[in-house]
C-alpha positions in Angstrom: 83.9 115.6 145.2 85.7 118.7 144.0 89.3 118.7 142.7 91.9 119.7 145.2 95.4 118.9 146.4 95.8 115.2 146.9 92.9 114.1 144.6 92.8 111.9 141.6 91.3 113.1 138.3 90.0 110.0 136.5 89.3 110.6 132.8 85.7 109.9 131.9 85.5 107.3 129.1 84.1 110.0 126.7 87.3 112.1 127.0 89.0 112.0 123.6 92.0 114.2 124.2 94.9 111.9 123.3 96.9 113.4 126.2 94.4 112.1 128.7 92.4 109.1 127.3 91.9 106.6 130.2 94.4 108.5 132.5 94.5 109.0 136.2 96.0 112.4 137.2 97.2 113.1 140.7 96.6 116.8 141.5 99.4 118.3 143.6 98.4 121.9 143.4 94.9 123.3 142.8 93.8 126.9 143.6 92.2 129.9 141.9 95.2 130.5 139.7 95.3 127.0 138.2 96.2 123.3 138.8 99.3 121.1 138.4 99.3 117.3 138.5 100.9 114.2 137.1 99.5 111.3 134.9 100.1 108.2 137.0 99.4 105.5 134.4 101.7 106.2 131.4 105.1 104.7 131.9 107.6 105.8 129.3 110.4 103.8 127.7 112.9 105.9 129.7 114.6 104.9 132.9 115.9 107.5 135.4 119.5 106.6 134.5 118.7 107.5 130.8 117.7 111.0 131.7 120.2 111.8 134.5 123.7 110.9 133.5 125.0 110.9 137.1 122.4 108.2 137.9 123.1 105.9 134.9 123.0 102.9 137.2 119.6 103.7 138.6 116.9 101.6 136.9 113.7 103.3 138.1 110.9 103.9 135.6 109.9 107.4 134.4 106.3 108.3 133.7 104.8 110.8 131.3 103.5 113.4 133.8 101.6 115.2 131.1 101.9 117.3 127.9 103.5 120.4 129.6 107.2 120.9 130.2 108.4 117.6 128.8 111.9 118.7 129.4 111.4 118.8 133.1 111.7 116.0 135.7 109.5 115.8 138.7 109.0 113.3 141.5 106.7 112.1 144.2 108.0 110.3 147.3 107.4 109.0 150.8 110.7 110.1 152.3 110.0 113.4 154.1 112.8 113.0 156.7 115.4 112.0 154.2 114.5 114.4 151.3 113.9 117.9 152.6 112.1 120.6 150.7 109.2 118.6 149.4 105.6 119.8 149.6 103.2 117.4 151.4 100.3 116.8 149.0 98.7 113.9 150.7 99.4 112.6 154.2 102.9 111.0 153.8 103.2 111.8 150.1 105.5 114.6 149.0 106.0 116.4 145.7 109.6 117.4 145.0 112.4 118.2 147.3 116.2 118.4 147.3 117.1 116.4 144.2 120.8 116.3 145.1 120.0 114.5 148.3 117.6 112.2 146.5 120.3 111.4 143.9 122.8 110.5 146.6 120.2 108.2 148.3 119.4 106.6 144.9 123.0 106.0 144.0 123.5 104.3 147.5 120.4 102.1 147.0 118.6 103.7 150.0 115.4 104.5 148.0 112.7 101.8 147.4 111.1 102.0 143.9 107.6 101.6 145.5 108.0 104.8 147.5 109.1 107.2 144.7 107.8 108.0 141.2 109.5 110.1 138.5 107.7 112.1 135.8 108.8 113.8 132.6 106.6 116.9 132.3 103.3 117.6 134.0 99.6 118.3 133.5 98.6 121.9 133.9 95.5 123.9 133.8 95.2 127.7 133.8 92.8 129.8 135.8 89.2 128.4 135.4 90.3 125.7 132.9 89.8 122.7 135.2 86.5 124.2 136.4 85.3 124.3 132.8 86.3 120.7 132.3 84.6 119.7 135.5 81.4 121.3 134.3 81.7 119.3 131.1 82.0 116.1 133.2 85.4 115.4 131.8 86.8 114.1 135.1 85.7 111.9 138.0 87.3 113.1 141.2 88.2 111.0 144.2 90.6 111.2 147.1 94.0 109.7 146.2 95.6 106.9 148.2 99.3 105.9 148.4 98.2 102.4 147.5 97.1 103.6 144.0 99.7 106.3 143.7 102.6 104.0 143.9 100.9 101.0 142.2 103.1 98.8 140.0 100.1 98.0 137.8 99.8 101.3 136.0 98.2 99.7 132.9 95.2 98.7 135.1 95.2 101.7 137.3 92.3 103.5 135.6 90.1 100.4 135.8 91.2 99.5 139.4 90.3 102.9 140.8 86.9 102.9 139.1 86.2 99.4 140.3 87.3 100.5 143.8 84.8 103.4 143.7 82.1 100.8 142.9 78.5 101.6 142.0 77.9 103.2 138.6 81.7 103.6 138.1 82.0 99.8 137.7 79.7 100.1 134.7 82.0 102.4 132.8 85.1 100.3 133.3 84.5 98.4 130.1 83.2 101.2 128.0 84.9 101.3 124.6 87.3 104.1 123.9 85.3 104.7 120.7 81.6 104.2 121.4 81.0 103.9 117.6 82.9 100.6 117.8 80.4 99.2 120.4 
């Protein structure tokens, strides 16, 4: 499968870039000019209320979206009718939208934590960069599902998706991070 909007990039075990070791990246935008996505399995110590003073009572986790633009806040959600302006990336899953409306809904307790995910920063690739990484077999690509996107078990996400893919992918689940230590 080729990378595209609504796909997961699953880091191959041999990927030794510290930004992406054992990560699952959800691609939200992929075209000839580049790609944008979010690391799904790196929860930070921050809570949304720590980063947005008006939402100090909101105790939702924030994930490290990637190494680019760490001073920016992004979100995925499953509230298309309530939060206008989002881009549908996967059926029923939206990237961004009107943050003021989201903030109001959050402060009133109308947003379920299992239907929204917040990110500091993002993962980005310039023109041809992801194609090069694909040729190097850096990433395994599969269609994303809301089940995995909004999983509460982010520490096991990489293994869970590979196990779900089955076959040879099950064999690499337990590959050591450093093969010299095998």
